[in-house]
Coordinates of C-alpha atoms and ligand atoms in Angstrom, one line a residue:
X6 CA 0.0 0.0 0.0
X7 CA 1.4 3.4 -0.7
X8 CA 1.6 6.0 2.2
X9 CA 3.1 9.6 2.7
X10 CA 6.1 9.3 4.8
X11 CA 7.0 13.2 6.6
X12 CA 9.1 14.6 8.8
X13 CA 7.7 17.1 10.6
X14 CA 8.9 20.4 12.2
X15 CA 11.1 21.8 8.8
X16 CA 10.3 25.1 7.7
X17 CA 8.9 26.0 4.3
X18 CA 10.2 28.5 2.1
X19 CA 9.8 28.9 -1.9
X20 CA 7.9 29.3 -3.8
X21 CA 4.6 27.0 -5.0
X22 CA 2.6 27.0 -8.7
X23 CA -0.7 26.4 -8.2
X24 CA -2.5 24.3 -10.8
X25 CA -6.0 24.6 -13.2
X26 CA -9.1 24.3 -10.4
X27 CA -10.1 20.4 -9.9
X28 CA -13.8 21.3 -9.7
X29 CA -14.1 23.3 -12.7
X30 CA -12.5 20.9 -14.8
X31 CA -14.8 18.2 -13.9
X32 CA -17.5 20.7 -14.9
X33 CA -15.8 22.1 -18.0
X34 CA -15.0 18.4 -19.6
X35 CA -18.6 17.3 -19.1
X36 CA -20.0 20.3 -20.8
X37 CA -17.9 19.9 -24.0
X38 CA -21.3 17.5 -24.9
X39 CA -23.1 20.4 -25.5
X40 CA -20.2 21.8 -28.2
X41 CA -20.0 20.6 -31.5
X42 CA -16.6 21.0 -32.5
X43 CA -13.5 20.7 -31.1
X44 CA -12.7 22.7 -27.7
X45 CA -9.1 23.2 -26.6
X46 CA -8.8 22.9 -22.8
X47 CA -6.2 24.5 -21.2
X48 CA -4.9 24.4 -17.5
X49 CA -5.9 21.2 -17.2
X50 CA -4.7 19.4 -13.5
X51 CA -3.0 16.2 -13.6
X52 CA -5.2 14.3 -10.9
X53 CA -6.7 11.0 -11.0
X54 CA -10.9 12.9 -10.5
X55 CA -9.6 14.8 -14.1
X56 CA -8.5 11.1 -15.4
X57 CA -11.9 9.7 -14.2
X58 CA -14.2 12.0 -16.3
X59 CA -11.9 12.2 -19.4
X60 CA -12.3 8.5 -19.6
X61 CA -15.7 8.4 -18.8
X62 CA -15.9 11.1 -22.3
X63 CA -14.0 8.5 -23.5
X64 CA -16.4 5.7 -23.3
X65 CA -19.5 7.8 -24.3
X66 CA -17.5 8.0 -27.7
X67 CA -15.8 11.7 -27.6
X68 CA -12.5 12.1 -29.5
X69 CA -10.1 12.7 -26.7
X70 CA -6.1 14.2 -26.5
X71 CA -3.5 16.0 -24.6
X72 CA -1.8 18.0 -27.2
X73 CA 0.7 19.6 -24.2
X74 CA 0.8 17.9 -20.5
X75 CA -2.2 20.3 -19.4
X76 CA -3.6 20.8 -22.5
X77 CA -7.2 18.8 -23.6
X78 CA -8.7 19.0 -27.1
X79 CA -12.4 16.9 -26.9
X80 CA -14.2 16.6 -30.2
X81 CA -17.5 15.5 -28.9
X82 CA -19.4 15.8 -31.8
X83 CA -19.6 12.5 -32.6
X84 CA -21.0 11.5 -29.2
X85 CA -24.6 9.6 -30.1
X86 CA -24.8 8.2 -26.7
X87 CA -26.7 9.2 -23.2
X88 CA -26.2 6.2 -21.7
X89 CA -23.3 6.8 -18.9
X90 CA -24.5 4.0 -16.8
X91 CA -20.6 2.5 -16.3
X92 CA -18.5 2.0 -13.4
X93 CA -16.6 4.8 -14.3
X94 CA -19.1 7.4 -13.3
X95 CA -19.6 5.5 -10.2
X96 CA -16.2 6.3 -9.4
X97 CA -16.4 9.7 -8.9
X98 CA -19.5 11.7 -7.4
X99 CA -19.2 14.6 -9.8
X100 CA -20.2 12.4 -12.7
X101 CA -23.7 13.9 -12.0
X102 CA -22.7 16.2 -14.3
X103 CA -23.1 14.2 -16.7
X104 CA -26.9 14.4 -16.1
X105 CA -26.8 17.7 -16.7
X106 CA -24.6 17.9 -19.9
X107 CA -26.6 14.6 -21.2
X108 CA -29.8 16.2 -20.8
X109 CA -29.0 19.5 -22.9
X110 CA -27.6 17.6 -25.3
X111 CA -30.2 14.8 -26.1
X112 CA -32.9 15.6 -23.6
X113 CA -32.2 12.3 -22.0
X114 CA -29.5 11.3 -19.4
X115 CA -29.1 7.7 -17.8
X116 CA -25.9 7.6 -15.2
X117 CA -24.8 5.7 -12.7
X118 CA -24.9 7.1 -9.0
X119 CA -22.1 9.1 -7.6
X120 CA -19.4 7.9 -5.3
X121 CA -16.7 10.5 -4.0
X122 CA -15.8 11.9 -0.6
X123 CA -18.0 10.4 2.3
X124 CA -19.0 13.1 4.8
X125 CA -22.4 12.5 5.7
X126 CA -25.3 12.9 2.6
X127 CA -24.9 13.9 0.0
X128 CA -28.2 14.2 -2.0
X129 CA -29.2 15.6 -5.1
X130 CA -32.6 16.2 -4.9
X131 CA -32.2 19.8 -6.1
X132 CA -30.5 19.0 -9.1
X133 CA -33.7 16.5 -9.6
X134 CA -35.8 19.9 -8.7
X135 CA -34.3 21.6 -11.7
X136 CA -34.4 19.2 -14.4
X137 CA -37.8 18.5 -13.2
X138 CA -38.8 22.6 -13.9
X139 CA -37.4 22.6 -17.3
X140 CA -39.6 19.7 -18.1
X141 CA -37.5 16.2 -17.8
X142 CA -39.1 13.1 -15.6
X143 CA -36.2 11.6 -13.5
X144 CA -36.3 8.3 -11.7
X145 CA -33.6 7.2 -9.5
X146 CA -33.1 3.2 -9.9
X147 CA -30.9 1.7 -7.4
X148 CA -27.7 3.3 -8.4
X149 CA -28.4 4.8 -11.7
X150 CA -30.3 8.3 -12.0
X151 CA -32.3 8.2 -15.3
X152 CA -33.8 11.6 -16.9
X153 CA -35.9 12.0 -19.9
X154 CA -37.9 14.3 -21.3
X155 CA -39.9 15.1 -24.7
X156 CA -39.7 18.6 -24.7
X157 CA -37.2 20.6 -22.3
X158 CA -38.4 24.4 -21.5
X159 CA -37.0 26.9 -19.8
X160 CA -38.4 28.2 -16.3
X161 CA -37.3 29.7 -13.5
X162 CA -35.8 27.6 -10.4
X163 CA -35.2 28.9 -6.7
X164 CA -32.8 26.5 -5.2
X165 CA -33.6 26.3 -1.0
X166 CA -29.8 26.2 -1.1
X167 CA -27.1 27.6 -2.8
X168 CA -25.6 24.3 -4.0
X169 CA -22.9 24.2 -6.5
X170 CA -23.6 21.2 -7.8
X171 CA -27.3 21.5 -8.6
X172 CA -26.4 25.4 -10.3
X173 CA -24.1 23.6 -12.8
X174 CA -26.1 20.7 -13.4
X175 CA -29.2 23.3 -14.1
X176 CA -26.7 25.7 -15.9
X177 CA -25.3 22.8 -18.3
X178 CA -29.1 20.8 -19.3
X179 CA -30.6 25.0 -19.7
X180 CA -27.7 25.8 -21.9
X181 CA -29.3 24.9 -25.6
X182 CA -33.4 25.3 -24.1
X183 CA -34.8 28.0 -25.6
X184 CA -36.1 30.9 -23.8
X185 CA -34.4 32.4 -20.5
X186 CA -34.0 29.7 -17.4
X187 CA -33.4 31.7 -14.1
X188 CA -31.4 30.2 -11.4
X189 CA -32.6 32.3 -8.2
X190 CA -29.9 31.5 -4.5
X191 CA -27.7 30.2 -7.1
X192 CA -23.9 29.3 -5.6
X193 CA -21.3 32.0 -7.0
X194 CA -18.3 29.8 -6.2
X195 CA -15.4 30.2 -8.8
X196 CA -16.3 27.1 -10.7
X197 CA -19.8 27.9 -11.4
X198 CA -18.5 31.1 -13.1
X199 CA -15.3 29.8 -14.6
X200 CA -18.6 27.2 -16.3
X201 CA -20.5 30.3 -17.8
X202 CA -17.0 31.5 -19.0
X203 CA -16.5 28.8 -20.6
X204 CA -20.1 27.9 -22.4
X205 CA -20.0 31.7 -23.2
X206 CA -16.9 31.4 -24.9
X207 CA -18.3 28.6 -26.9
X208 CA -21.1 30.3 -28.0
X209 CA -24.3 30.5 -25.0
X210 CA -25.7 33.4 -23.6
X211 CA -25.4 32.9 -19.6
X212 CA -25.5 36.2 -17.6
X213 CA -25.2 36.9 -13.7
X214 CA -22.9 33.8 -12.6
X215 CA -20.9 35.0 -9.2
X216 CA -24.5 36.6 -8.3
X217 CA -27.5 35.2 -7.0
X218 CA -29.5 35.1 -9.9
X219 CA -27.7 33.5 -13.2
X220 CA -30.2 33.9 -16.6
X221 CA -29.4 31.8 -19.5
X222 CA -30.5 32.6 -22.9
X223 CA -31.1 29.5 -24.8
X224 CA -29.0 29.3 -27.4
X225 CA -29.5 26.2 -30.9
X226 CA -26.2 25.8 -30.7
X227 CA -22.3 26.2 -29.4
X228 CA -18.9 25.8 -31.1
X229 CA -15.8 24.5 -30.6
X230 CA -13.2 27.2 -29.1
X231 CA -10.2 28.0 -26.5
X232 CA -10.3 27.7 -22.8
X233 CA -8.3 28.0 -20.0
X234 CA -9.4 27.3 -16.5
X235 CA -9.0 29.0 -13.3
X236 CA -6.4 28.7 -10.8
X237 CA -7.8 26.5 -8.0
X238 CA -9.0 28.1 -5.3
X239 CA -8.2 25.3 -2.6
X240 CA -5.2 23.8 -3.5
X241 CA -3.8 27.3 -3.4
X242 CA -5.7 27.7 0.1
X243 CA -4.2 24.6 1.1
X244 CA -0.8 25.2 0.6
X245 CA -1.2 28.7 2.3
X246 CA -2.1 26.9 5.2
X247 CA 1.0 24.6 5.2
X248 CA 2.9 27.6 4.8
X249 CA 1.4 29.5 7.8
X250 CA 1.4 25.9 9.9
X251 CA 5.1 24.7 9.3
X252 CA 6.3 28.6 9.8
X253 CA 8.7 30.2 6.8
X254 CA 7.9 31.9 4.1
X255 CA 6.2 31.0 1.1
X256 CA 5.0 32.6 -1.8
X257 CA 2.0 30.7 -3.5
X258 CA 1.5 31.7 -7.2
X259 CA -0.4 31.4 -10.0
X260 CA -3.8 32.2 -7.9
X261 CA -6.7 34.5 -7.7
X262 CA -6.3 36.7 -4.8
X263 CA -10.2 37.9 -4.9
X264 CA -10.6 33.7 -4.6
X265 CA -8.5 33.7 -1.1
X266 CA -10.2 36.9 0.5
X267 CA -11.9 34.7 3.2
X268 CA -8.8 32.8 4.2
X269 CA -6.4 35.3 4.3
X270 CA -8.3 37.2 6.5
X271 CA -8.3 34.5 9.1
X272 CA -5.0 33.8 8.8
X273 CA -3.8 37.3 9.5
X274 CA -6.3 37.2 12.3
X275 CA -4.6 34.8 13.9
X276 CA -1.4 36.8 13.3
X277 CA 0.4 35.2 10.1
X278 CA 1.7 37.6 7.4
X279 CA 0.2 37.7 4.3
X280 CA 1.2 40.3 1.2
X281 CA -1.2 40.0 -1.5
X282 CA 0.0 40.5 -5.3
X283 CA -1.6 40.3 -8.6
X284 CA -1.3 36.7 -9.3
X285 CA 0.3 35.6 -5.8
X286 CA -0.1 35.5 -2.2
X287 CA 3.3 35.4 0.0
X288 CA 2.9 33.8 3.7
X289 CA 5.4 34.5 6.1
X290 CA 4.9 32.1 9.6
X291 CA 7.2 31.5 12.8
X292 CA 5.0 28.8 13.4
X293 CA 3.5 30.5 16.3
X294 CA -0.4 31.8 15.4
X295 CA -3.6 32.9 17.6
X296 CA -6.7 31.2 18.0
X297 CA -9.5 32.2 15.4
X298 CA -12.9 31.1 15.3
X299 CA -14.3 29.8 11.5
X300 CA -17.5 29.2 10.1
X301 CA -17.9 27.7 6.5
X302 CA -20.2 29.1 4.3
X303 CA -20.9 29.0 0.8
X304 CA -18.4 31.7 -1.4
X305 CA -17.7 34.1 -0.8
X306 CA -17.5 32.9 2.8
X307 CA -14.8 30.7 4.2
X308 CA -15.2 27.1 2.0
X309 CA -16.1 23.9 4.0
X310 CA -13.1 22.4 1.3
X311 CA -10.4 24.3 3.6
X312 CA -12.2 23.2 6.8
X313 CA -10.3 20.5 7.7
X314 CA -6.9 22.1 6.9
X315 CA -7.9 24.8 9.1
X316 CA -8.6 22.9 12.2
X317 CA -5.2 21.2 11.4
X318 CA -4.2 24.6 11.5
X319 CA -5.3 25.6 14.8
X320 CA -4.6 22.8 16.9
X321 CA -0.9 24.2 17.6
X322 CA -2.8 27.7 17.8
X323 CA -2.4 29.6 20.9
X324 CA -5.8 29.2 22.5
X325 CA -9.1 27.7 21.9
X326 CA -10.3 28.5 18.5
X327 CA -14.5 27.3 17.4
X328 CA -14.7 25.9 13.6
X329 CA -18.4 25.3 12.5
X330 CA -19.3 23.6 9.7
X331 CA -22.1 25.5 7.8
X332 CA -22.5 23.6 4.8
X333 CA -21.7 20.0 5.1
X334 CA -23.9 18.0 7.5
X335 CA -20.9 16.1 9.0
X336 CA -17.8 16.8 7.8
X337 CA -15.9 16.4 11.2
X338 CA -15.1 12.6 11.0
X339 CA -11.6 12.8 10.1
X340 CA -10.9 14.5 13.7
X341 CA -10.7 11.1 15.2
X342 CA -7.2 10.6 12.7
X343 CA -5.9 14.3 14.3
X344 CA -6.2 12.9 18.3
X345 CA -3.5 10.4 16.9
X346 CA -1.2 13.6 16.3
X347 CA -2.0 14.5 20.1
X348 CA -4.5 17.0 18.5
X349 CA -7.2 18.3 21.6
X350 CA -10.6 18.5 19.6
X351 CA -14.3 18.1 20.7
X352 CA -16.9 17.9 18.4
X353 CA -20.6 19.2 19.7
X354 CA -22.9 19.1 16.5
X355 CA -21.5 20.9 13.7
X356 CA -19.1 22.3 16.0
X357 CA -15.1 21.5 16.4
X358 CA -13.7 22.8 19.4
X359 CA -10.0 23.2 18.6
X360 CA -7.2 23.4 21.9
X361 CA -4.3 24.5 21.0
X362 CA -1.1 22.8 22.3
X363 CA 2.7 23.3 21.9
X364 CA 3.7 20.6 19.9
X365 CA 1.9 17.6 17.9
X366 CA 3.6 14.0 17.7
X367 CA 4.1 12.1 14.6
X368 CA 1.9 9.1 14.0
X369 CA 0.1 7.0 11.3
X370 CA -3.0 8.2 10.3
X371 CA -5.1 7.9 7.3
X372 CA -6.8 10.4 5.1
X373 CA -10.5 9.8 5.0
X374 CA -11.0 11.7 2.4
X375 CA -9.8 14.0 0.0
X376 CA -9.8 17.7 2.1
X377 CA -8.8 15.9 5.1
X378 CA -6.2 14.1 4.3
X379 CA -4.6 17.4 3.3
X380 CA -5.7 18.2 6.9
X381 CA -3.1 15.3 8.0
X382 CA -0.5 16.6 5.9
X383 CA -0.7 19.7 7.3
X384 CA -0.4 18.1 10.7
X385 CA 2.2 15.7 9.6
X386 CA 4.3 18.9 8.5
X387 CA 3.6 21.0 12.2
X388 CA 4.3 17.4 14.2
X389 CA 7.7 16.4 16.2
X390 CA 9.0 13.2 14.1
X391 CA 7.8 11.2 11.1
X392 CA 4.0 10.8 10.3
X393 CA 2.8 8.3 8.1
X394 CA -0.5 9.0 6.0
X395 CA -2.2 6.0 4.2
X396 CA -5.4 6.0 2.0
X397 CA -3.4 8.5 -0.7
X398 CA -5.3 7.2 -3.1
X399 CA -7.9 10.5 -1.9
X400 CA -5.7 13.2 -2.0
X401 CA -4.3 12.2 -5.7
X402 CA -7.9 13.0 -6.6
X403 CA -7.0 16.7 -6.3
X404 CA -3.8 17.7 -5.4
X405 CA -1.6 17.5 -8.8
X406 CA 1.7 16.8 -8.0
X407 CA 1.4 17.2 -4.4
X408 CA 4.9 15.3 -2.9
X409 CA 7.4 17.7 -5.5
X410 CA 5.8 20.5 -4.4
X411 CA 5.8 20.7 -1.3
X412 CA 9.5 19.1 -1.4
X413 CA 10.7 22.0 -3.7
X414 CA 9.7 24.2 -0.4
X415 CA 11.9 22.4 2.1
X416 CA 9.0 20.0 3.3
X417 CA 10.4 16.4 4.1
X418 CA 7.7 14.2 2.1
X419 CA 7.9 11.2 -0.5
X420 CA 5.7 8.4 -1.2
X421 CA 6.8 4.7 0.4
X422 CA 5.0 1.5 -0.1
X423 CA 4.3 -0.9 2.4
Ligands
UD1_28 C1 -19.2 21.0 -4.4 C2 -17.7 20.6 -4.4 C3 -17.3 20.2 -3.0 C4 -17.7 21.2 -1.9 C5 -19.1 21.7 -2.1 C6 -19.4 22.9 -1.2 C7 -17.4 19.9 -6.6 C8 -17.2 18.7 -7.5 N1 -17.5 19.6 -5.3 O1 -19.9 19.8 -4.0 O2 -16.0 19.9 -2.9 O3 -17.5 20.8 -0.6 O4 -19.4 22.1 -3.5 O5 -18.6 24.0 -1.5 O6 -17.5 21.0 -7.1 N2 -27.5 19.7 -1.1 C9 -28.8 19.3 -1.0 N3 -29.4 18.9 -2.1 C10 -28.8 18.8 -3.3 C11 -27.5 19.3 -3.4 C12 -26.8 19.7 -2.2 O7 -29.4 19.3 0.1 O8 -29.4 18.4 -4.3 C13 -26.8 20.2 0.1 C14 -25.7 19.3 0.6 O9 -26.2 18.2 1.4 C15 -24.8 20.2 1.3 C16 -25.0 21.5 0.6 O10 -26.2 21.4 -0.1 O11 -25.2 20.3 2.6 C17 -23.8 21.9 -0.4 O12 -23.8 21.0 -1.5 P1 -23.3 21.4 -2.9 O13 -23.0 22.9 -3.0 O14 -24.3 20.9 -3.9 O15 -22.0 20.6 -3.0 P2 -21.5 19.8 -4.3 O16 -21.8 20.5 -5.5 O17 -21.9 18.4 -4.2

């Protein structure tokens, strides 16, 4: 079994490229279905969630290639398929997209049920809630979600939450419907506009993504065209958090500042130094830091993905610092793997209460997921000694590269197999 084998307690200081945004590249590569023509990706991530849905594109029938190392072109023109009902998509839970895309393109969809990171449920019933207002029947059948429709229209469609998810999946099956669809307490995270930059560019007419009200303008048809995606907003987070956890001085680049407002506020409440530039953020840490309380919230409040690297973050904090979890339902499980560390956390509801002590203890821990098993490394990089982190096979979902580059900034990290 491979693990992550660190030695904690070395200080960080470099420099760290940040890579294309996992979860708009799972959106993007779907919604090349609606395009007819080829569409050149670029700032594409190297991580195995990207591999999952370029294969599944694959297997529908869609001409596929790198032409560089992040570089897609999909021709999926030739796509006469809506059947997505493989293994594949059970593999990762953002295949729902695939709904979404499949609808718009055929007014049908039938796709196997996502899997993906475990914290608590995870239901879709308001992407079922759109595709139902523009018309479509869905049944859910064991595992495999099956939309059809005779005749898609476009309405209007209040969402009782802001969910990411459900805006895309809405945004994508609306794209080609005639008329104007509304999404009203749409989510404004950066993927859901980096989407509507992209369908725009190919041609549709979506207006008001990063607000609470998207419209889109049905449009017959899009064509093929450039894109490159956005810098990702939590891998970039994530590393700032290292940075300010390990102590030194880091500069992470290739990011949207605007994307890190809500994070680099905390962390320069709890007394790290942050110096924002165009494209970069530079941390600068001694590795000791002040309590802070956190709640998640959807963007542009502080995201539940950077949750669990946050209360990494603060169990060496001085003081006792309250992290609530506002959008996930439980999303605190992977505290049980930080006590290992020496970690002093209570959980009440959706609340961690976070101790601070002087020092953490290397240990073997696994990552239960994707987001926290950055959580660990973050821990693994703050504690006395070597840590050993198992279960990788979650955090090469998202973090491209992860080992060289935090290596390249003096971290003490490789890959071993046991
Ligand atoms: C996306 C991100 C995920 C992140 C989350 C919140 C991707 C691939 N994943 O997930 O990493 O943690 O946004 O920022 O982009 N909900 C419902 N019914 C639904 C859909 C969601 O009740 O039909 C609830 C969920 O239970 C949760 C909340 O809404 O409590 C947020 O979910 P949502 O924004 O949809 O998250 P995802 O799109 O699944």
């Amino acid at each position: 079994m491979e693990k992550l084998l660190i030695e904690g307690g070395k200080r960080l200081s470099g420099t760290i490229h940040v890579s294309g945004a996992k979860n708009a590249a799972i959106a993007i590569i779907p919604a090349v279905l609606l395009v007819e023509g080829v569409c050149r990706i670029e700032n594409i991530p190297q991580i195995k969630d990207v591999e999952v849905i370029v294969n599944i594109l694959k297997f529908l029938g869609a001409e596929v290639s790198y032409v560089e190392q992040d570089v897609l072109e999909i021709d999926a023109s030739c796509v006469n398929t809506y059947y997505a009902d493989c293994e594949l998509a059970k593999s990762m839970r953002a295949s729902y997209y695939l709904l979404g895309a499949l609808l718009g393109r055929f007014g049908n969809a039938k796709v196997s049920m996502p899997g993906g990171c475990d914290f608590g449920s995870r239901p879709i019933d308001l992407h079922i809630k759109g595709f139902e207002a523009l018309g479509a029947t869905v049944t859910v059948d064991r595992d495999v979600v099956i939309a059809t429709s005779e005749h898609l229209f476009a309405d209007s469609v209040y969402l009782d939450f802001p969910s990411v998810g459900a805006t895309i999946n809405i945004m994508l099956a609306a794209t080609r419907i005639p008329g104007t669809t509304v999404i009203e307490n749409a989510a404004k995270e950066p993927h859901v506009v980096d989407l509507a930059n992209f369908l725009n560019q190919m041609g549709a007419k979506i207006k008001g993504a990063g607000t609470d009200v998207i419209r889109i303008m049905g449009v017959d048809k899009l064509s093929g065209g450039t894109y490159s995606i956005i810098p990702d907003q939590i891998e970039a987070g994530t590393y700032m958090i290292a940075a300010a956890a390990a102590g030194g001085d880091v500069t992470v680049e290739n990011l949207i500042p605007k994307h890190m407002e809500s994070l680099s506020a905390k962390l320069e409440e709890a007394g790290i130094t942050i110096t924002e530039m165009d494209d970069s953020i530079r941390v600068r840490s001694d590795g000791n830091f002040k309590k802070i309380n956190v709640k998640t919230m959807p963007y542009p409040g502080f995201p539940t993905d950077l949750q669990p690297q946050i209360v990494s973050f603060l169990t060496r904090a001085n003081g006792t610092s309250n992290v609530i979890e506002g959008v996930w339902e439980s999303r605190f499980q992977y505290t049980d793997e930080l006590l290992k560390f020496g970690a002093q956390i209570k959980i009440e509801d959706e609340k961690a209460i976070v101790h601070g002590i002087p020092k953490l203890y290397g240990t073997e821990v696994k990552a239960t997921d994707l987001r926290a098993g950055a959580g660990m490394i973050i821990a693994a990089l703050m504690a006395e000694g070597f840590s050993k982190i198992s279960n990788v096979c979650h955090i090469d979902r998202g973090y491209e590269n992860l080992v060289e580059k935090l290596k390249n900034v003096g971290a003490s990290i490789r890959r071993i197999e046991e």
